[in-house]
mmCIF file of C-alpha atoms and ligand atoms in Angstrom:
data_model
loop_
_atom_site.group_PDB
_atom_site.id
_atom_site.type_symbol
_atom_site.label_atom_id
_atom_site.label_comp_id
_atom_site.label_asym_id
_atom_site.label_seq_id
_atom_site.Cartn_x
_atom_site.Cartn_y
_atom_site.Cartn_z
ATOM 1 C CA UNK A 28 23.339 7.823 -8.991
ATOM 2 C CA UNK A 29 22.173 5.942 -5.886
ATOM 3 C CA UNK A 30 24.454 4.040 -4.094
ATOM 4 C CA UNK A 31 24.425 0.231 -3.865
ATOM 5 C CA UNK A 32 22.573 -0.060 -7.051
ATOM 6 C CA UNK A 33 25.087 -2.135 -8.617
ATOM 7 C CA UNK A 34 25.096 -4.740 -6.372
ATOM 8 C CA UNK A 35 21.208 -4.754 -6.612
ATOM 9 C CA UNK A 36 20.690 -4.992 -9.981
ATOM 10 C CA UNK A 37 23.543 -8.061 -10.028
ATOM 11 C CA UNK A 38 20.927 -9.580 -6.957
ATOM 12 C CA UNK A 39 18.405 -8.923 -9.487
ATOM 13 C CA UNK A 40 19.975 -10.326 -12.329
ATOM 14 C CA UNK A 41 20.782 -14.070 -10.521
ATOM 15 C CA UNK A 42 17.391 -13.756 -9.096
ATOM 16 C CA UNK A 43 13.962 -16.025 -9.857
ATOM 17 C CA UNK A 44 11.306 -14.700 -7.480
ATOM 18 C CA UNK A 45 10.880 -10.725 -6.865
ATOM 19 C CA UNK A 46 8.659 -9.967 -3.558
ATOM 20 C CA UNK A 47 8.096 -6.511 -3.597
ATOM 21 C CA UNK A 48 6.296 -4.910 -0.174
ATOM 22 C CA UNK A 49 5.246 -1.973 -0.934
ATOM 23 C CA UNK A 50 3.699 0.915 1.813
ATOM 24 C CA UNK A 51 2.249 4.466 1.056
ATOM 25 C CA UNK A 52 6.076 5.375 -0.297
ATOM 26 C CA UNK A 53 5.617 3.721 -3.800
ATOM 27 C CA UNK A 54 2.341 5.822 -4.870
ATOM 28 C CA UNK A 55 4.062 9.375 -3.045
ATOM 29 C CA UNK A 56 4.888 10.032 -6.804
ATOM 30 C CA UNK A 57 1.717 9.850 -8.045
ATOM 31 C CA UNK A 58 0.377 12.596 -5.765
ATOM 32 C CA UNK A 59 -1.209 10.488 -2.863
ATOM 33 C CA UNK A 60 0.294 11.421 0.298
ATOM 34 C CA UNK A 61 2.180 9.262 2.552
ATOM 35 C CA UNK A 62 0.925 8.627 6.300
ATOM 36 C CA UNK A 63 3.649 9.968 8.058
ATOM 37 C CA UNK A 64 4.215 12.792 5.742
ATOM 38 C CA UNK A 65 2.212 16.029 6.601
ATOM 39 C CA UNK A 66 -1.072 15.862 5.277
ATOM 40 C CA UNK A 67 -2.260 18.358 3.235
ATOM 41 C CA UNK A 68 -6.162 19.968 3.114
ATOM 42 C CA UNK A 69 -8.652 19.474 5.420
ATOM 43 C CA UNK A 70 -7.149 16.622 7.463
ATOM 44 C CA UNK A 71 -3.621 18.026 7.795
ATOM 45 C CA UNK A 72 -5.114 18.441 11.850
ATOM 46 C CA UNK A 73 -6.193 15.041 12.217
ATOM 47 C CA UNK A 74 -4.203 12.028 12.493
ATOM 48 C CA UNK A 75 -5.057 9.001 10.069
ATOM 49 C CA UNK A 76 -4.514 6.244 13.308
ATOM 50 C CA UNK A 77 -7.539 8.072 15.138
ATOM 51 C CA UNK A 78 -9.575 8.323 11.935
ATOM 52 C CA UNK A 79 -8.780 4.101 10.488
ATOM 53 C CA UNK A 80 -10.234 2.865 13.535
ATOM 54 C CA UNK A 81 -13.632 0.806 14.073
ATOM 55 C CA UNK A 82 -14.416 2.988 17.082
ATOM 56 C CA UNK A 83 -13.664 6.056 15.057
ATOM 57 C CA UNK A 84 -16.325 4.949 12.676
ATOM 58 C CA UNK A 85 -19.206 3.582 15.313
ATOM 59 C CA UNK A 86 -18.575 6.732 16.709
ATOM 60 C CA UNK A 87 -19.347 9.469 13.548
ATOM 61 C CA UNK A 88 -19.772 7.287 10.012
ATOM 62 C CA UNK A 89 -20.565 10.642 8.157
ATOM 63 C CA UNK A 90 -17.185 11.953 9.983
ATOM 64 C CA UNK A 91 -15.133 9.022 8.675
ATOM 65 C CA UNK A 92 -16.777 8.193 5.385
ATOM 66 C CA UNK A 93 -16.138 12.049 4.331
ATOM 67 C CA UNK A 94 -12.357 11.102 4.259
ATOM 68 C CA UNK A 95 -12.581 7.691 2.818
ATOM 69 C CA UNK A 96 -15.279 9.654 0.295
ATOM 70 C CA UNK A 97 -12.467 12.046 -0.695
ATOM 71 C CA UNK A 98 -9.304 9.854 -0.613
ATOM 72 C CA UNK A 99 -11.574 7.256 -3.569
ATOM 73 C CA UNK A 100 -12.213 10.767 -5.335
ATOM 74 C CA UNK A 101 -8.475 11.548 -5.102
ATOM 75 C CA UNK A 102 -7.729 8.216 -6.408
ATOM 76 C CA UNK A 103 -9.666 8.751 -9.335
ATOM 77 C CA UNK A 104 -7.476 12.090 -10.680
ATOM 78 C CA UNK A 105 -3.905 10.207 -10.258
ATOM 79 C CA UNK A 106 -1.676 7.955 -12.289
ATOM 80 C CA UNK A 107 0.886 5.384 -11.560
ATOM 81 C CA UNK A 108 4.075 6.099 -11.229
ATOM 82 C CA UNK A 109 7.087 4.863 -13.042
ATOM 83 C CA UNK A 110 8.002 2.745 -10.078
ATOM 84 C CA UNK A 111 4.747 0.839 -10.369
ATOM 85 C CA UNK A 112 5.398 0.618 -14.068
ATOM 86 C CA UNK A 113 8.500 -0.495 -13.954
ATOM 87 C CA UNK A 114 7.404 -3.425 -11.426
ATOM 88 C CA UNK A 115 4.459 -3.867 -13.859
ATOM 89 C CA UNK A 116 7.320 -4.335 -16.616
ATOM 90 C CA UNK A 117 9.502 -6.590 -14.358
ATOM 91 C CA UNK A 118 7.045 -9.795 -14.459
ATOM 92 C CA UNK A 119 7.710 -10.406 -17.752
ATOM 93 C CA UNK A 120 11.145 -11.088 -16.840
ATOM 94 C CA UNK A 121 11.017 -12.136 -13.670
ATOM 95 C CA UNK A 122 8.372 -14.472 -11.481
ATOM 96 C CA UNK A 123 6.900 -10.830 -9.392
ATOM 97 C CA UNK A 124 4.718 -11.348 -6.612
ATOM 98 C CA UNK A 125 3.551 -7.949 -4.770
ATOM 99 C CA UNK A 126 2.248 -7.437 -1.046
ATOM 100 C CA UNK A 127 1.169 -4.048 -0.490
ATOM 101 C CA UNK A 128 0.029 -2.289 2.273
ATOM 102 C CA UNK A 129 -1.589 0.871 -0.299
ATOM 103 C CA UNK A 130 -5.523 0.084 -0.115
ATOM 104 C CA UNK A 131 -4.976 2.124 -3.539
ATOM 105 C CA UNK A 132 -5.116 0.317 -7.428
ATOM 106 C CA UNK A 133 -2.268 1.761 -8.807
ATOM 107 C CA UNK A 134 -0.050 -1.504 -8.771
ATOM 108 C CA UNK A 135 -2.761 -2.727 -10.668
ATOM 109 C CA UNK A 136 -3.141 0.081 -13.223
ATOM 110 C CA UNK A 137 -0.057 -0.204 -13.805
ATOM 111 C CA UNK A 138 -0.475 -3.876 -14.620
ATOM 112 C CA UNK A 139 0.281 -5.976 -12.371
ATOM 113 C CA UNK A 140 -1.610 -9.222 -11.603
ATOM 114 C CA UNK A 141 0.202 -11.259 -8.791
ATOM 115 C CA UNK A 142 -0.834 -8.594 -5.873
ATOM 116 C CA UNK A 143 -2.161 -8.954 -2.431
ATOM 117 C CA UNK A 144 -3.837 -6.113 -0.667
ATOM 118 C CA UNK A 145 -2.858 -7.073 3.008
ATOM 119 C CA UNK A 146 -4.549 -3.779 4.356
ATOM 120 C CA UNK A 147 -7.410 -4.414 2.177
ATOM 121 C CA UNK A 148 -8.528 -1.812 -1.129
ATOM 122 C CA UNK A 149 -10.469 1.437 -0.511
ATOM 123 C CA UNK A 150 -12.572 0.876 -3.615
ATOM 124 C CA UNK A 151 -13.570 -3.019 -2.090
ATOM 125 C CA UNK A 152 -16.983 -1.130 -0.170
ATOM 126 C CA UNK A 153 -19.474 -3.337 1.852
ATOM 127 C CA UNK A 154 -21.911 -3.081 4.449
ATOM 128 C CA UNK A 155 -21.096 -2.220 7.695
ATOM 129 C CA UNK A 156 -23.708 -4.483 9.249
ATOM 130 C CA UNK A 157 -24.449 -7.604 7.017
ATOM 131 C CA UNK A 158 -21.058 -7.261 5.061
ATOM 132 C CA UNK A 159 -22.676 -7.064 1.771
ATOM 133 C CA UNK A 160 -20.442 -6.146 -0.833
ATOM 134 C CA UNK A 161 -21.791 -2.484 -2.409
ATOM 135 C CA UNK A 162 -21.322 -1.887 -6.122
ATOM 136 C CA UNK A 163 -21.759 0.605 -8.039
ATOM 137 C CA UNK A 164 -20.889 4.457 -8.434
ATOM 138 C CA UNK A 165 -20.237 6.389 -4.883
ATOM 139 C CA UNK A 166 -20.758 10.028 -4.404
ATOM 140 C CA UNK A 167 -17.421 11.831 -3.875
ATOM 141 C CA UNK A 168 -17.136 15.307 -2.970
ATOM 142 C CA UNK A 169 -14.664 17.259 -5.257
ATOM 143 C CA UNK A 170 -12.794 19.122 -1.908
ATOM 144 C CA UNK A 171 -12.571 17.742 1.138
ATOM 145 C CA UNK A 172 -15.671 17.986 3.556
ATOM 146 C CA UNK A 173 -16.119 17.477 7.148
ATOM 147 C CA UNK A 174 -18.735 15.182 7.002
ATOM 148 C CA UNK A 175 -20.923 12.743 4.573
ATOM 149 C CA UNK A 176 -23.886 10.404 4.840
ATOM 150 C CA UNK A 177 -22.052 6.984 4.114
ATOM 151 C CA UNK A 178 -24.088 5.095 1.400
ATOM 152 C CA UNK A 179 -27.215 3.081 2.448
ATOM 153 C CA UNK A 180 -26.453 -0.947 2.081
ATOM 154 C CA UNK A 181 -29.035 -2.352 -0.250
ATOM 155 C CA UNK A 182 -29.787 -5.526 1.438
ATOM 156 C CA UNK A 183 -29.893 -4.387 5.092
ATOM 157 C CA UNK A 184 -30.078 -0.451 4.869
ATOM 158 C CA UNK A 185 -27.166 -0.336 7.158
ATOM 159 C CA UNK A 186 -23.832 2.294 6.638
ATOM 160 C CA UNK A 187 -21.425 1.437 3.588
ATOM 161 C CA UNK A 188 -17.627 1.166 4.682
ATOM 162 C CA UNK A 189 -14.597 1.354 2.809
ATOM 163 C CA UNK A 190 -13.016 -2.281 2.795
ATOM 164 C CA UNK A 191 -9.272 -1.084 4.706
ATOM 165 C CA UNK A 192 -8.344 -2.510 7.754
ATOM 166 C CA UNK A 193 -8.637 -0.372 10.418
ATOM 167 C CA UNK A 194 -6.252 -0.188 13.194
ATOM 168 C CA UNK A 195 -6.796 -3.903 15.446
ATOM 169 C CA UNK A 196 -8.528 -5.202 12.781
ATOM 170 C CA UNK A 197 -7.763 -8.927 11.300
ATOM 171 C CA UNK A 198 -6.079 -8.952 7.810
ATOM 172 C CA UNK A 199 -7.800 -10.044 4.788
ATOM 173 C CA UNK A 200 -7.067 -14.106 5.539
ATOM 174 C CA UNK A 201 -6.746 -14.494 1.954
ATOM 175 C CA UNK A 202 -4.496 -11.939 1.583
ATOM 176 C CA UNK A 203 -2.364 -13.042 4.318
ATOM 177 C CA UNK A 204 -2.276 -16.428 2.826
ATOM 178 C CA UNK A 205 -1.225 -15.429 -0.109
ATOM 179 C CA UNK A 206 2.001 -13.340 1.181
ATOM 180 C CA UNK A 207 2.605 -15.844 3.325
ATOM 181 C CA UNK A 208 2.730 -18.535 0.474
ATOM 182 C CA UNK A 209 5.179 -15.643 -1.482
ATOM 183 C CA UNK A 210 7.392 -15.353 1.221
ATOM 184 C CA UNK A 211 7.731 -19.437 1.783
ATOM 185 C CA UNK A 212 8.739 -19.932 -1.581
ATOM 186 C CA UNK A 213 11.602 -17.545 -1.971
ATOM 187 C CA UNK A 214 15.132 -19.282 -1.528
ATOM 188 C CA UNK A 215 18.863 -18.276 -1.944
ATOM 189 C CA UNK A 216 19.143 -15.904 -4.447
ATOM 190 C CA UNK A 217 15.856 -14.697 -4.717
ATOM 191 C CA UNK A 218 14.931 -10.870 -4.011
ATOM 192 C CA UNK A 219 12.480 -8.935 -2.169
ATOM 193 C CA UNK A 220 11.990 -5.102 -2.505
ATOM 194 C CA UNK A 221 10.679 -3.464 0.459
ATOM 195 C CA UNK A 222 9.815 -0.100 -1.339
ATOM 196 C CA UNK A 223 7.687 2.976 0.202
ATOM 197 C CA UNK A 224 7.104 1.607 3.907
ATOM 198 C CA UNK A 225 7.834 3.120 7.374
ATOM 199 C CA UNK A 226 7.558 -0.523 8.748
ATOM 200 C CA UNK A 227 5.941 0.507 11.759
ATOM 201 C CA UNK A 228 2.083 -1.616 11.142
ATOM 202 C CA UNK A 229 2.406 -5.176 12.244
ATOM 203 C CA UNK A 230 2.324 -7.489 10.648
ATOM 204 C CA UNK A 231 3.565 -6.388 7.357
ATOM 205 C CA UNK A 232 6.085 -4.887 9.158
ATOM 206 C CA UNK A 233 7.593 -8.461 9.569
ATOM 207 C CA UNK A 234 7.382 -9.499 6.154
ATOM 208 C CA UNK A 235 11.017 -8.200 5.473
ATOM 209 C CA UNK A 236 12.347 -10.623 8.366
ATOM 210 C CA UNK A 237 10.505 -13.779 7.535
ATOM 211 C CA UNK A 238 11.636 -13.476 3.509
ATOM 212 C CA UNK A 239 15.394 -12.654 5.103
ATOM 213 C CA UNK A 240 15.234 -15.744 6.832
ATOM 214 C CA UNK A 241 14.359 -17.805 3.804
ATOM 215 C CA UNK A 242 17.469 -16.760 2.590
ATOM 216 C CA UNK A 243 16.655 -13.961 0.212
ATOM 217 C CA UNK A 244 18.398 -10.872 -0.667
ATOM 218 C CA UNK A 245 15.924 -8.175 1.250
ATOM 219 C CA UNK A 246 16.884 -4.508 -0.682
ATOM 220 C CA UNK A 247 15.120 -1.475 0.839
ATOM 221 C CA UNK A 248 14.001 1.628 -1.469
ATOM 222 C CA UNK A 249 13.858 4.245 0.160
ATOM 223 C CA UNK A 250 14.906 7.704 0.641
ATOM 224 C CA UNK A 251 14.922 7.586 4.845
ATOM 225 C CA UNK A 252 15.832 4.847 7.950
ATOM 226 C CA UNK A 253 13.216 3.063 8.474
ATOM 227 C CA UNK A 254 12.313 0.357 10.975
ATOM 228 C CA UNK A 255 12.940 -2.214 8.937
ATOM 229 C CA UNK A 256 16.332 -0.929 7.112
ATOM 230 C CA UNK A 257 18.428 -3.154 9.792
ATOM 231 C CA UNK A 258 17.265 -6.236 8.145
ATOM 232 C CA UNK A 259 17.609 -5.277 4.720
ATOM 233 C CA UNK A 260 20.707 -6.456 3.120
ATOM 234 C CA UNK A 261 21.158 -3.049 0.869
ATOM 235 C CA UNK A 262 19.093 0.093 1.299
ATOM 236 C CA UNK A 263 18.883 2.173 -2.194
ATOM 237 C CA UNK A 264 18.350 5.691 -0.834
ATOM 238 C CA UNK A 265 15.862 6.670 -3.550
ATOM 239 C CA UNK A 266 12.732 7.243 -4.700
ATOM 240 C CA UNK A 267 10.159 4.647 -5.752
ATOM 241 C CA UNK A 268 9.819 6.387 -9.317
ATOM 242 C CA UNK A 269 13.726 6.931 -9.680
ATOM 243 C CA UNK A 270 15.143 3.630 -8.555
ATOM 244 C CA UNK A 271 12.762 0.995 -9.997
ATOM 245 C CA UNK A 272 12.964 2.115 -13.369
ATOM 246 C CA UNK A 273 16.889 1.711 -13.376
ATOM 247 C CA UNK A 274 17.218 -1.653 -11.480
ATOM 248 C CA UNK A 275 14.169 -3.081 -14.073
ATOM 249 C CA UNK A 276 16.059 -1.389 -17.030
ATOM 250 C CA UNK A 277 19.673 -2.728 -15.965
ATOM 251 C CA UNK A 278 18.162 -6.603 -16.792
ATOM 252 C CA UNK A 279 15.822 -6.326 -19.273
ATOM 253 C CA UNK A 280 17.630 -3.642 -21.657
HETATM 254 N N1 APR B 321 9.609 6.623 -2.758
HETATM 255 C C1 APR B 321 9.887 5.685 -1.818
HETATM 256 N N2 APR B 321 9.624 5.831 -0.503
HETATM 257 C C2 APR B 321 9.061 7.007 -0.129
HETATM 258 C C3 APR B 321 8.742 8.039 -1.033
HETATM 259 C C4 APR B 321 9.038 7.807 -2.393
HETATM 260 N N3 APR B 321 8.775 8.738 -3.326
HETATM 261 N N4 APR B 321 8.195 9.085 -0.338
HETATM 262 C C5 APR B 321 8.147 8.693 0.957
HETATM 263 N N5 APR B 321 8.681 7.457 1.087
HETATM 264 C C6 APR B 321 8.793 6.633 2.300
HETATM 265 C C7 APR B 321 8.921 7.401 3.596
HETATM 266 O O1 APR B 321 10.296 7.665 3.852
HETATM 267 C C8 APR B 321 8.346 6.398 4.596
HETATM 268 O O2 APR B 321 9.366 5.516 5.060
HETATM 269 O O3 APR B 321 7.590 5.916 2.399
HETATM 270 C C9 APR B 321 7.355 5.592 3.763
HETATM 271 C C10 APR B 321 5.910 5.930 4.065
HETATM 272 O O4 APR B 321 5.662 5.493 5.368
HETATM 273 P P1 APR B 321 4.150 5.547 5.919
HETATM 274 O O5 APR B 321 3.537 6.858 5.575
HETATM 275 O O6 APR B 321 4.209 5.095 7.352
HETATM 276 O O7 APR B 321 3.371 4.461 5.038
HETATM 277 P P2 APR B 321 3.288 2.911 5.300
HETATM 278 O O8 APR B 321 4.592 2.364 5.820
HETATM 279 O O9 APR B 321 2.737 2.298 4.074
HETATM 280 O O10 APR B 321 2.178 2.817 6.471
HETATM 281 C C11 APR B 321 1.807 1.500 6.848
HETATM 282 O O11 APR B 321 0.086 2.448 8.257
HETATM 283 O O12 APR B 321 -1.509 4.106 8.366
HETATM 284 C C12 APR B 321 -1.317 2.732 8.236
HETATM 285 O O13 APR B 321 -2.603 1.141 7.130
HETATM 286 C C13 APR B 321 -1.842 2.282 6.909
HETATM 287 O O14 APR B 321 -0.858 0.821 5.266
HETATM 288 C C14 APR B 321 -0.589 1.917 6.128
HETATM 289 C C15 APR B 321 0.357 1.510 7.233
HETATM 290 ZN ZN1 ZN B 322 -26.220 -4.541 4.994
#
């Protein structure tokens, strides 16, 4: 049993609006590996802050679109967890809004609709140059390769790139807006799960604050400290795909 989980499910229970922030934590169950975890494969050497960055890519595309190539090709053998399920579950019960930081779909697999990607989606691709959004079916290699040619955009021939923010990059605006716009309209009572996230990457790593100081009840999942556990009013040490389930179960069963 985890600790403090009484008191959040009876925060749950008196609540209206659920913000959940989620980081790289919530899909660890579903097989993707977490930043700040060790990496497995190829990339275990290198580390993802050098790789996510625009001068990383102007530098070698083939070099960074090989790990972007593989990471979409991961993301097509995994499932959702039961944490995203149960969140998925939650918003017919209560009014769920997510902001995640996972450029993966698995909230949405799972089912749920009210979702920002503040960190942007690794399947949104797009030219490089002109910006063009690029559809359509991407070569993936089946184990992780050192390099490979980024796809050609149609409009401008220029180098495809995933659409994540890289490291001093802006946020999606929209994206922004929207947690923003979540975050403004929680009041007294309401709660926010901040499930799955170091909270080291600005600014999502101030999203726990701001909803705190609208007067929400902030409740961390999370099997470590993190940087953000000092402004969380409880901290459920627990996994993403143990704890949700129970806290979703305990009000709707
Ligand atoms: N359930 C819940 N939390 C977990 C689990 C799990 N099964 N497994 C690991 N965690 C926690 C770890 O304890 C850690 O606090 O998830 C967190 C993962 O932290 P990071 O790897 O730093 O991921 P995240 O916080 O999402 O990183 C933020 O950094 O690399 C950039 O843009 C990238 O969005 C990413 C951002
Ligand atoms: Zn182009």
């Amino acid at each position: 049993q985890v600790a403090g989980l009484g008191e959040a499910v009876d925060a749950l229970r008196g609540a209206r609006r659920v913000l959940v922030l989620s980081g790289a934590g919530m899909s660890a169950e579903s097989g993707v590996p977490t930043f700040r975890d060790a990496q497995t494969g190829l990339w275990e050497q290198v580390d993802p802050t050098d790789l996510a960055t625009p001068e990383a890519w102007e530098q070698d595309p083939p070099y960074v679109w090989a790990w972007y190539a593989w990471r979409i090709g991961r993301l097509r053998a995994v499932q959702p967890n039961a944490g995203h399920r149960a969140l998925a579950e939650l918003a017919a019960y209560r009014e769920v809004s997510i902001a995640t930081q996972n450029v993966d779909d698995l909230h949405e697999r799972a089912g749920s609709t009210v979702l920002a990607h503040v960190h942007g989606s690794l399947t949104d691709l797009r030219c490089s140059d002109c910006a063009t959004p690029h559809v359509g079916p991407v070569e993936v290699p089946e184990d992780p390769v050192e390099r490979l040619e980024p796809p050609s955009c149609g409009e401008c021939g220029g180098d495809v790139r995933p659409g994540v923010v890289w490291f001093g990059e802006m946020l999606p605006a929209r994206a922004l807006a929207e947690t923003t716009a979540a975050i403004e309209a929680l009041t007294e009572g309401d709660v926010v799960l901040v499930v799955g996230t170091s909270g080291v990457v600005y600014p999502a790593a101030g999203f726990p604050a701001m909803a705190r100081a609208e007067g929400a009840t902030v409740i961390e999942v999370n099997p470590t400290e993190t940087e953000v556990s000092d402004v969380c009013d409880l901290r459920l040490r627990g996994t993403a795909a143990q704890v949700l389930p129970r806290l979703v179960a305990a009000i709707t069963g």
